[in-house]
mmCIF file with all atom_site columns, C-alpha atoms in Angstrom:
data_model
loop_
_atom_site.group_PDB
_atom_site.id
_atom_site.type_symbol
_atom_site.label_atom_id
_atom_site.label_alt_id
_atom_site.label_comp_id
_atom_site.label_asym_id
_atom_site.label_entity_id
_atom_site.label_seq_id
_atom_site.pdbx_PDB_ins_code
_atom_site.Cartn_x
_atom_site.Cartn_y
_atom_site.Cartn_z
_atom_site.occupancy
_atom_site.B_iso_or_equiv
_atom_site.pdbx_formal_charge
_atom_site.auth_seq_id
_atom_site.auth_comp_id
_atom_site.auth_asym_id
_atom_site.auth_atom_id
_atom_site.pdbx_PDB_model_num
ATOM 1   C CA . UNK A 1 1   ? -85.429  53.688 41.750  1.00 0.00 ? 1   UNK A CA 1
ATOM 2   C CA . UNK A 1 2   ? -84.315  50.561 43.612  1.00 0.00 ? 2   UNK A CA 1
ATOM 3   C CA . UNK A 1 3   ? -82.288  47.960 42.560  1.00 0.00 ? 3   UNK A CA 1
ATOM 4   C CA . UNK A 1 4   ? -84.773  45.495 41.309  1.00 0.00 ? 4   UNK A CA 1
ATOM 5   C CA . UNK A 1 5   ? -85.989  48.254 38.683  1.00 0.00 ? 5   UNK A CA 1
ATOM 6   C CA . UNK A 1 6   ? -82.949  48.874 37.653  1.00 0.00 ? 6   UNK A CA 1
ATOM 7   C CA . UNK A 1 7   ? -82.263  45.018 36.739  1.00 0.00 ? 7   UNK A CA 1
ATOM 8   C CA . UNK A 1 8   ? -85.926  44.750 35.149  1.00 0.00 ? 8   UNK A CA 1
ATOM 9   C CA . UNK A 1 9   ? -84.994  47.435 33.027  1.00 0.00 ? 9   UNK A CA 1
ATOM 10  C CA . UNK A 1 10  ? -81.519  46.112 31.901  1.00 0.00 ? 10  UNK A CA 1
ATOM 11  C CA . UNK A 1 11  ? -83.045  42.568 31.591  1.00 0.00 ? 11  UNK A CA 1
ATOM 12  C CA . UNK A 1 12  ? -85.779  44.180 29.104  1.00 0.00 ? 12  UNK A CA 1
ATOM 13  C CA . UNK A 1 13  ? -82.899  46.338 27.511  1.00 0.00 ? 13  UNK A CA 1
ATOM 14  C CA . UNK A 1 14  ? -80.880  43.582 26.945  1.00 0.00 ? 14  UNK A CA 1
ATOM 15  C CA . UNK A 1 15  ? -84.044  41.247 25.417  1.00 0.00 ? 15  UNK A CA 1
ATOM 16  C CA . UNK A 1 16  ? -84.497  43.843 22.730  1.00 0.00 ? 16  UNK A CA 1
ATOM 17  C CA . UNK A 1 17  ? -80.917  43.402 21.506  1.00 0.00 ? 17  UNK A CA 1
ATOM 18  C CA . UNK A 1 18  ? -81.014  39.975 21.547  1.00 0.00 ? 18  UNK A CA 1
ATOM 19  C CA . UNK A 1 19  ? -84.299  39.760 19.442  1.00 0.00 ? 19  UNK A CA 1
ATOM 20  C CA . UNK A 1 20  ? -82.891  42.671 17.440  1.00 0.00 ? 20  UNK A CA 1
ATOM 21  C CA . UNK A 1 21  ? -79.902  41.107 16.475  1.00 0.00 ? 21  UNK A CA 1
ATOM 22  C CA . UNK A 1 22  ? -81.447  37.626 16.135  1.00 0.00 ? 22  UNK A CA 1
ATOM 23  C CA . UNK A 1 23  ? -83.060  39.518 13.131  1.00 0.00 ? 23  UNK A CA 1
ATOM 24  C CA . UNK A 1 24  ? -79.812  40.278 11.527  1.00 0.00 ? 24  UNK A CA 1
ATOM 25  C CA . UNK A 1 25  ? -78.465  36.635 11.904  1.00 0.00 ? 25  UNK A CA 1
ATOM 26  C CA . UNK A 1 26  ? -81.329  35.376 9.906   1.00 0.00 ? 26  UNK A CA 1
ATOM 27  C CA . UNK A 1 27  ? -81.977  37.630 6.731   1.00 0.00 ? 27  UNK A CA 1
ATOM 28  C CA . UNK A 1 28  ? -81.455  37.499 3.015   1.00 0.00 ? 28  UNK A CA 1
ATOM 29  C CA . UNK A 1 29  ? -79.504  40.576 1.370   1.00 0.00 ? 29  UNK A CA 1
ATOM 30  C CA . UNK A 1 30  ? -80.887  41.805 -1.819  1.00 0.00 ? 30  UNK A CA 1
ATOM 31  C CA . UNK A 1 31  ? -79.188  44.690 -3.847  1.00 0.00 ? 31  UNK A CA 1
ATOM 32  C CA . UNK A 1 32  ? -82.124  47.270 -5.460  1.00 0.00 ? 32  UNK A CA 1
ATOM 33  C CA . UNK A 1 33  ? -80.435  49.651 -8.362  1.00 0.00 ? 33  UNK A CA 1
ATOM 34  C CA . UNK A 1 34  ? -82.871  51.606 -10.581 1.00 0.00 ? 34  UNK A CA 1
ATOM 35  C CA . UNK A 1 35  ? -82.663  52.643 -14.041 1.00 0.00 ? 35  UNK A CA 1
ATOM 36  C CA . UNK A 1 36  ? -83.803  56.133 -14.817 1.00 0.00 ? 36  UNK A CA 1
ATOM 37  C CA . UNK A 1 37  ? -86.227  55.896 -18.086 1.00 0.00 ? 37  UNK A CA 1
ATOM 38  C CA . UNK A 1 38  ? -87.760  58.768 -19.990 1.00 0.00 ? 38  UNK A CA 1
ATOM 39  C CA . UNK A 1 39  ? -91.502  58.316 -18.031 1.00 0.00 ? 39  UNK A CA 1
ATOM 40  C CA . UNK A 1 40  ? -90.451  56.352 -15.217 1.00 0.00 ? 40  UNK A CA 1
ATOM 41  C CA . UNK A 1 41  ? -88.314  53.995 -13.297 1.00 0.00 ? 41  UNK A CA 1
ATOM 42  C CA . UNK A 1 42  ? -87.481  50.842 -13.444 1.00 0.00 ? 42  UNK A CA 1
ATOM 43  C CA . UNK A 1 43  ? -85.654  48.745 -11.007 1.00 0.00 ? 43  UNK A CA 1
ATOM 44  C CA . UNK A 1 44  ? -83.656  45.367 -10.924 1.00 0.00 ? 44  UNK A CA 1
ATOM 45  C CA . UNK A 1 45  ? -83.258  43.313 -7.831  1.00 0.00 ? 45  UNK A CA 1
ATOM 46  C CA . UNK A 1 46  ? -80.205  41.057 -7.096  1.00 0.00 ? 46  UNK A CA 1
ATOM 47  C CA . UNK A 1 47  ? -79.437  38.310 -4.394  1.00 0.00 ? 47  UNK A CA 1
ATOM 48  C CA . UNK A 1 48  ? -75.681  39.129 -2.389  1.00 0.00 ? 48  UNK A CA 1
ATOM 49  C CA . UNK A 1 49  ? -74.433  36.323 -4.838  1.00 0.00 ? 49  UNK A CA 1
ATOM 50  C CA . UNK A 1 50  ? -75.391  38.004 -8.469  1.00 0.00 ? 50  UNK A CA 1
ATOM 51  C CA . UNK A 1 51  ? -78.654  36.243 -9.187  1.00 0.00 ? 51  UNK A CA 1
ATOM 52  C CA . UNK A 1 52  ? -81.391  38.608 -10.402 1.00 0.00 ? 52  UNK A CA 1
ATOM 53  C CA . UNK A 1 53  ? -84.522  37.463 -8.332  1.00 0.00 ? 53  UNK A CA 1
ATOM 54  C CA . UNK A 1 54  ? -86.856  40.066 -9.176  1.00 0.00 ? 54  UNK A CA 1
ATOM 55  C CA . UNK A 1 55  ? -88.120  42.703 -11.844 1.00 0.00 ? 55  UNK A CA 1
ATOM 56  C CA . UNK A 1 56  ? -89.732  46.006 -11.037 1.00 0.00 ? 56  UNK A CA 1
ATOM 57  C CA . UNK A 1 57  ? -91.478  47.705 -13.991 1.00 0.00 ? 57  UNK A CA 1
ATOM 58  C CA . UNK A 1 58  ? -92.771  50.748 -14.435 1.00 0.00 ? 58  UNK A CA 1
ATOM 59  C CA . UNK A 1 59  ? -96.082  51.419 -16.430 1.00 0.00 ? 59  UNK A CA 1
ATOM 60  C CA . UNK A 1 60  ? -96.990  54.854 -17.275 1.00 0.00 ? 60  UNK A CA 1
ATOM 61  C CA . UNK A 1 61  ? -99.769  56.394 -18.954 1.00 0.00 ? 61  UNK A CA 1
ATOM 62  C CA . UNK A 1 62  ? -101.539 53.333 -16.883 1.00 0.00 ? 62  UNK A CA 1
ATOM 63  C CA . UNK A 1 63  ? -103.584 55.151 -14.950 1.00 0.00 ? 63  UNK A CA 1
ATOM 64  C CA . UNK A 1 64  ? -103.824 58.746 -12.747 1.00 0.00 ? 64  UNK A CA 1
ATOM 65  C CA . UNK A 1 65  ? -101.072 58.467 -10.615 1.00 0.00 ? 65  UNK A CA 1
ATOM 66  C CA . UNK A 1 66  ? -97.461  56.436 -10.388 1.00 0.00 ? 66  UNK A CA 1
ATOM 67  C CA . UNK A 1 67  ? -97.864  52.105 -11.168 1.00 0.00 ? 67  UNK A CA 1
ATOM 68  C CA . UNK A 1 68  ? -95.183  49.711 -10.618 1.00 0.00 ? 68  UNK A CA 1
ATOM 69  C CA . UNK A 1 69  ? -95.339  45.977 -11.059 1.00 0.00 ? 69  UNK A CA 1
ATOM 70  C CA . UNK A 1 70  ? -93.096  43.093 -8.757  1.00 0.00 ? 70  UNK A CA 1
ATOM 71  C CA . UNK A 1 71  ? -92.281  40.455 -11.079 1.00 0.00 ? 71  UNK A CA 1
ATOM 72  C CA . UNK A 1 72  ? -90.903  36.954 -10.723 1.00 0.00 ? 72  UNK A CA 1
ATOM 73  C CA . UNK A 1 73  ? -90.227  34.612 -13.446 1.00 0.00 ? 73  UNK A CA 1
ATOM 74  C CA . UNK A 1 74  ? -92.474  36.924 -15.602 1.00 0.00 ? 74  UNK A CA 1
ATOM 75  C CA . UNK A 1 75  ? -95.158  36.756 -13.296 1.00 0.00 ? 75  UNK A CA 1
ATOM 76  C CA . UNK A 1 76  ? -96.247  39.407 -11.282 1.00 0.00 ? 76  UNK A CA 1
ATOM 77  C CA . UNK A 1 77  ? -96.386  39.196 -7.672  1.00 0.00 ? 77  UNK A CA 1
ATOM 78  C CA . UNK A 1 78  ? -97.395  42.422 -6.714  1.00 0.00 ? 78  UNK A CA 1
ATOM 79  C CA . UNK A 1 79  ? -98.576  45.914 -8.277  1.00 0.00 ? 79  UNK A CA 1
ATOM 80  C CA . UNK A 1 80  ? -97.980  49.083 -6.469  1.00 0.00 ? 80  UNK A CA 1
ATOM 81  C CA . UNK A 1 81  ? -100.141 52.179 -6.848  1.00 0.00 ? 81  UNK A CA 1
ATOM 82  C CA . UNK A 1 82  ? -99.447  55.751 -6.059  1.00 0.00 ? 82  UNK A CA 1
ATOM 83  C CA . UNK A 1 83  ? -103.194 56.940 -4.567  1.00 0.00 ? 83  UNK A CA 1
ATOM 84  C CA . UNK A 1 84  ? -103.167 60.877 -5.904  1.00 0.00 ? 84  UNK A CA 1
ATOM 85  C CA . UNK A 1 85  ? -104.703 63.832 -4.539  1.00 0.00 ? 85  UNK A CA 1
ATOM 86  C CA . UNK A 1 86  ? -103.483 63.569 -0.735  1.00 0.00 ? 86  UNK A CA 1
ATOM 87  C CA . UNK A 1 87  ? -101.959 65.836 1.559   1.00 0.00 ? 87  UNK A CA 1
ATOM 88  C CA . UNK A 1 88  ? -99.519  63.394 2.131   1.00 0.00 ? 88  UNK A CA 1
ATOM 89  C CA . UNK A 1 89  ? -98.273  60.297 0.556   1.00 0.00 ? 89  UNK A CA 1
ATOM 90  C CA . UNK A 1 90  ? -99.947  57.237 0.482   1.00 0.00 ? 90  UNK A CA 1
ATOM 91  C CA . UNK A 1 91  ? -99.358  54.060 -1.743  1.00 0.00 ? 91  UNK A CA 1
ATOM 92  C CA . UNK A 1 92  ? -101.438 50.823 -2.103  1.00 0.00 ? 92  UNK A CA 1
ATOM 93  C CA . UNK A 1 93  ? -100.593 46.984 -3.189  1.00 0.00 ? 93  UNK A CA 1
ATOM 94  C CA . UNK A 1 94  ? -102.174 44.591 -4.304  1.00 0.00 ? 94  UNK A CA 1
ATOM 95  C CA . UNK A 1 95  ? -102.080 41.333 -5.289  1.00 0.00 ? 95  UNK A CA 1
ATOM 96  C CA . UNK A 1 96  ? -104.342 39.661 -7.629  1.00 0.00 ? 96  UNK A CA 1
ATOM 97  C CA . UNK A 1 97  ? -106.038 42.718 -7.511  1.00 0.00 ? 97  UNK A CA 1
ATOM 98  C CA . UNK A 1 98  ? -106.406 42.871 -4.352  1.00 0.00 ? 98  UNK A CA 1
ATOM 99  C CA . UNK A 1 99  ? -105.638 45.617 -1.979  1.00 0.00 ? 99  UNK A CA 1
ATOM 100 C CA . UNK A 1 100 ? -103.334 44.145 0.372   1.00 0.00 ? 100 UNK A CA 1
ATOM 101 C CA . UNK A 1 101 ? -101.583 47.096 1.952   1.00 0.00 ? 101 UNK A CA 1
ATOM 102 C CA . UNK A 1 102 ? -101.572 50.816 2.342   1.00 0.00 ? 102 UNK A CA 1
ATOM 103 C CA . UNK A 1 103 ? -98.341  52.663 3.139   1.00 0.00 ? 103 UNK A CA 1
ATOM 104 C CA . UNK A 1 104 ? -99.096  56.832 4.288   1.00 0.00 ? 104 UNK A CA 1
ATOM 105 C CA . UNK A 1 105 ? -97.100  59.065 5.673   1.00 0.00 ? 105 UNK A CA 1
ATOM 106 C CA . UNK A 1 106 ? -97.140  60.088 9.705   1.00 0.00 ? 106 UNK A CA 1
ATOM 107 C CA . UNK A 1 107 ? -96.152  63.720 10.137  1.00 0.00 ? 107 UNK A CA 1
ATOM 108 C CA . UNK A 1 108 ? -93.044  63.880 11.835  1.00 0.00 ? 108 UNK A CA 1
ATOM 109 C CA . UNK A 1 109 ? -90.877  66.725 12.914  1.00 0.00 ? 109 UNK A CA 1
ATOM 110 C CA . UNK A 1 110 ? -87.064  64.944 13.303  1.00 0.00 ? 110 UNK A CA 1
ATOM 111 C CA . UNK A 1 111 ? -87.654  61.171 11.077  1.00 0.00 ? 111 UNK A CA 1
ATOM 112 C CA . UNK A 1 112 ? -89.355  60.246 7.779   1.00 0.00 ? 112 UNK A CA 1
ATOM 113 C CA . UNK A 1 113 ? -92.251  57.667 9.274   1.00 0.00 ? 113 UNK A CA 1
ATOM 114 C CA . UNK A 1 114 ? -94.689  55.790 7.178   1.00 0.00 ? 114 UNK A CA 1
ATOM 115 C CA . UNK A 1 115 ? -97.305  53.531 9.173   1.00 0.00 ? 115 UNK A CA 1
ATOM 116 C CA . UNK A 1 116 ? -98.176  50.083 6.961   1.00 0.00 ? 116 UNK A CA 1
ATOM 117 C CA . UNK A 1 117 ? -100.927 48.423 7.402   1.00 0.00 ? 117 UNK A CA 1
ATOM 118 C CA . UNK A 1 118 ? -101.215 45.240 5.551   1.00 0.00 ? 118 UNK A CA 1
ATOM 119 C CA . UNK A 1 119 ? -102.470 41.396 5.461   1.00 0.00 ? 119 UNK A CA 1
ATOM 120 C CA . UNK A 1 120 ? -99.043  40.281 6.484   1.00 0.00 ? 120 UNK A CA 1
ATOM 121 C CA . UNK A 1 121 ? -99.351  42.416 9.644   1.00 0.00 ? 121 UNK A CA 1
ATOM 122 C CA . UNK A 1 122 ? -98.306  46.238 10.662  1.00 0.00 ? 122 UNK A CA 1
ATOM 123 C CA . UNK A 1 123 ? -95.158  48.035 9.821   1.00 0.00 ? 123 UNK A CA 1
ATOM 124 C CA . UNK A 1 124 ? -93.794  50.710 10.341  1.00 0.00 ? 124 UNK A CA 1
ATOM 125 C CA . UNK A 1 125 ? -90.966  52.860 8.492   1.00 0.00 ? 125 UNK A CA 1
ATOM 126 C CA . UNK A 1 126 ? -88.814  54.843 9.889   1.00 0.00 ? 126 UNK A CA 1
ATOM 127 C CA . UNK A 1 127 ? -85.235  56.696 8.466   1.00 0.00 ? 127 UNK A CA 1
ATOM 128 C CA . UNK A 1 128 ? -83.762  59.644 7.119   1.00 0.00 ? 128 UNK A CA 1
ATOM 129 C CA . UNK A 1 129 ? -84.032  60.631 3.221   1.00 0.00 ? 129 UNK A CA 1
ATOM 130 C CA . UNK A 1 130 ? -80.329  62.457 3.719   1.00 0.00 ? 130 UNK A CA 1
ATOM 131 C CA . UNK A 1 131 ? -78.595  59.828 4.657   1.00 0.00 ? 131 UNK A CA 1
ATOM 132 C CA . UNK A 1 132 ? -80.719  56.478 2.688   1.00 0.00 ? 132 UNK A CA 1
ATOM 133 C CA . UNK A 1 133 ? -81.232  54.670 5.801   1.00 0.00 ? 133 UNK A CA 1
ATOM 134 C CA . UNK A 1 134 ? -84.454  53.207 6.704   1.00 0.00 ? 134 UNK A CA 1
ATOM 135 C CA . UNK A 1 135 ? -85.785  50.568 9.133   1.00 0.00 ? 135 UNK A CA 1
ATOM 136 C CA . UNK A 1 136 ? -89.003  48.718 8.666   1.00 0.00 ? 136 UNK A CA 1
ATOM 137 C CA . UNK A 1 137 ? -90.382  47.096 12.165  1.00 0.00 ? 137 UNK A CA 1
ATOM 138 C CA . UNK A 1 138 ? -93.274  45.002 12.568  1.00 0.00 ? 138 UNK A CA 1
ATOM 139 C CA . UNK A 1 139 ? -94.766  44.478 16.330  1.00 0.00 ? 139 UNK A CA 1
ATOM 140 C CA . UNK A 1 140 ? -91.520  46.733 17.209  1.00 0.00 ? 140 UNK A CA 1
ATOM 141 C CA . UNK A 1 141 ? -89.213  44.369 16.228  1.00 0.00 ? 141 UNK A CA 1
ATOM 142 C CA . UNK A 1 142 ? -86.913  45.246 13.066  1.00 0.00 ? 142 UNK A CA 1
ATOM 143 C CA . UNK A 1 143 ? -87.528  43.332 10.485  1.00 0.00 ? 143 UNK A CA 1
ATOM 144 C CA . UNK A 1 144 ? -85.535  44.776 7.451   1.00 0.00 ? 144 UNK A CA 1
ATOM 145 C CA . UNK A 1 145 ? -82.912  47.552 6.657   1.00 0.00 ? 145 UNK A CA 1
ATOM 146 C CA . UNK A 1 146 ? -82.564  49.813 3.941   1.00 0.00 ? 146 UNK A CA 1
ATOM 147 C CA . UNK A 1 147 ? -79.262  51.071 3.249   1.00 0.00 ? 147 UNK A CA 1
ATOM 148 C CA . UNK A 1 148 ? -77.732  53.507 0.409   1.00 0.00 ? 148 UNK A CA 1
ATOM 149 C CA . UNK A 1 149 ? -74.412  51.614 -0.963  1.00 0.00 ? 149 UNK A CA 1
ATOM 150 C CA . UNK A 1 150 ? -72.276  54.371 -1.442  1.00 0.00 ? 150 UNK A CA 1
ATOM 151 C CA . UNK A 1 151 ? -69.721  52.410 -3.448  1.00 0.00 ? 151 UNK A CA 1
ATOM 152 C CA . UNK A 1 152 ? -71.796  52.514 -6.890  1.00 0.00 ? 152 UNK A CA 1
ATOM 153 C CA . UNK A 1 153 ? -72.536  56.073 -8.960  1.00 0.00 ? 153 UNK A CA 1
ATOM 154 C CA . UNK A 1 154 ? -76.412  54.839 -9.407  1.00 0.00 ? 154 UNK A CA 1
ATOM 155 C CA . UNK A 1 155 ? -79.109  54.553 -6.663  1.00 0.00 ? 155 UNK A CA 1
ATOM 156 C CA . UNK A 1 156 ? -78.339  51.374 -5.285  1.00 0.00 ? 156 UNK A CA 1
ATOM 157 C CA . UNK A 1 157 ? -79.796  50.245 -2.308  1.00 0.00 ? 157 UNK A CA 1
ATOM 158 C CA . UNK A 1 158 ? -78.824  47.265 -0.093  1.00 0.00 ? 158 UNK A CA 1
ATOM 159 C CA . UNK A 1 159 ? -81.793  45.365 1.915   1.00 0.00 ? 159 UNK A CA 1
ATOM 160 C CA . UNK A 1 160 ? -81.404  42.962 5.081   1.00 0.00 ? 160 UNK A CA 1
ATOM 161 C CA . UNK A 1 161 ? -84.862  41.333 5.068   1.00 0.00 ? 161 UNK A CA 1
ATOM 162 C CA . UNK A 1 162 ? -85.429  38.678 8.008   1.00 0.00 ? 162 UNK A CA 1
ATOM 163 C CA . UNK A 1 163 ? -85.950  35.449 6.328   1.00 0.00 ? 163 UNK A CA 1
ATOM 164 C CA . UNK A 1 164 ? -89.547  35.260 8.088   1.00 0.00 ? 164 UNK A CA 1
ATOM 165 C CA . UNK A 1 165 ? -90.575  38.108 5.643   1.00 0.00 ? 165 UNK A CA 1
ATOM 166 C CA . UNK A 1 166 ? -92.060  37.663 2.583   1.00 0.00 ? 166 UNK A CA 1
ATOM 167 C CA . UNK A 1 167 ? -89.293  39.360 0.122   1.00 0.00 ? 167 UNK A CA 1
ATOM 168 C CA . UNK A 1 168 ? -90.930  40.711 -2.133  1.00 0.00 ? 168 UNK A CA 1
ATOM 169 C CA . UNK A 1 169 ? -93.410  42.581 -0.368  1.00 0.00 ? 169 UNK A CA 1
ATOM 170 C CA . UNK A 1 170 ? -90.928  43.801 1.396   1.00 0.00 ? 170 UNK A CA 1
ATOM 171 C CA . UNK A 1 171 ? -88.875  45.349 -1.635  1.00 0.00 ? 171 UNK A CA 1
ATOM 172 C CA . UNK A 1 172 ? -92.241  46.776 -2.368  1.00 0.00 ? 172 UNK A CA 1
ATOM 173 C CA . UNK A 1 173 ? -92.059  49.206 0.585   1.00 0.00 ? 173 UNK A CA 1
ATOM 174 C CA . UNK A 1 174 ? -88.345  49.998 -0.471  1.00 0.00 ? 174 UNK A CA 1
ATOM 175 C CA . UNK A 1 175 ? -89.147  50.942 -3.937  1.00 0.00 ? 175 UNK A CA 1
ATOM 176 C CA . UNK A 1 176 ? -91.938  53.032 -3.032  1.00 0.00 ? 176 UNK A CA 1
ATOM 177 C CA . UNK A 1 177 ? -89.275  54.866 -0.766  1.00 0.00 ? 177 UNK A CA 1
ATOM 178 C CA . UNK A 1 178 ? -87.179  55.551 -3.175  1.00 0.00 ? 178 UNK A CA 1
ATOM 179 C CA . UNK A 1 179 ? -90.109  56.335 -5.525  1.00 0.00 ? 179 UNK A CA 1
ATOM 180 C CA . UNK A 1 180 ? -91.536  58.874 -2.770  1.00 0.00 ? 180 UNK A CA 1
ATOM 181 C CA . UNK A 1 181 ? -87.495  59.923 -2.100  1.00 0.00 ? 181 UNK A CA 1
ATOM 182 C CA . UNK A 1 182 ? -86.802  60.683 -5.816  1.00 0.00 ? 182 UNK A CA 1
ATOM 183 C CA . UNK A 1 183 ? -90.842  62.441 -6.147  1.00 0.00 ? 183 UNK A CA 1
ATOM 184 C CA . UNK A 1 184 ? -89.588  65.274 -2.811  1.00 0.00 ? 184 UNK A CA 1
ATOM 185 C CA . UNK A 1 185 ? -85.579  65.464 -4.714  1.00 0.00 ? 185 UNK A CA 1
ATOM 186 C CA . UNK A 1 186 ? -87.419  66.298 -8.402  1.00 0.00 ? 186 UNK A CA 1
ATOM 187 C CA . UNK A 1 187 ? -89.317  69.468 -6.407  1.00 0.00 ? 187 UNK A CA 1
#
């Protein structure tokens, strides 16, 4: 390797954790905490300064399969569905009733992965179910974090989402995380 390699590469190294920690400069925090019903879950979503933003119920006896709604303001944004009878997991949203996005699972021997493909672009998931800690990247660039907060008994989760994402879709992957992390804990 000669010396001009050796720069390129530190010069590309070094580009990634600029744009990588440009992310975290610009994000919005959300706190995710779930309460455990009889048939379900249902989760409430909170800015870092209190303010509940967003309401994630769950409706069973719906349909085959799990159903969560995103709500704002009493209207919903999104609806996620668990698709049942596959080998491995794989989730849809829509909005309006339309399909938007499909979350399933990529076999992996070492990370939990989950390729997204959606009208918003392509993500993909990546973390550890052990320790809570996901990342979600789009075009290889990180553009959220999901992390367990230790401090409360509950599942709580905090999210970093970059303020170019959409919010709420993005709390849509985390809660079917947790929903697919509490499904594999249950067994």
């Amino acid at each position: 390797m000669n010396s001009f390699s050796i720069y390129f590469a530190f010069i590309q190294l070094l580009l990634i954790y600029i744009r990588n920690t440009q992310m975290l400069e610009r994000t919005r925090k959300f706190e995710i905490q779930h309460t455990l019903l009889r048939f379900g879950r249902d989760y409430s979503v909170r800015d870092i300064n209190g303010n509940s933003n967003y309401k994630i119920v769950y409706k069973w006896l719906h349909s085959l399969g799990k159903t969560l709604k995103i709500e704002e303001n009493h209207k919903v944004l999104y609806e996620i569905k668990h698709v049942v009878g596959r080998l491995y997991a794989e989730w849809q949203i829509y909005q309006n009733e339309t399909l938007i996005s499909q979350l399933k699972h990529e076999p992996s021997i070492f990370d939990v992965i989950y390729k997204v493909k959606s009208v918003n672009g392509n993500y993909r998931i990546q973390g550890n179910f052990l320790l809570h800690n996901f990342n979600i990247r789009k075009r290889r660039v990180k553009v959220a974090k999901i992390h367990k907060n230790h401090v409360h008994s509950s599942d709580t989760y905090g999210i970093d989402i970059n303020s170019k994402e959409d919010p709420a879709f993005i709390i849509a992957l985390c809660i079917i995380i947790d929903v697919i992390r509490h499904h594999y804990s249950d067994m």
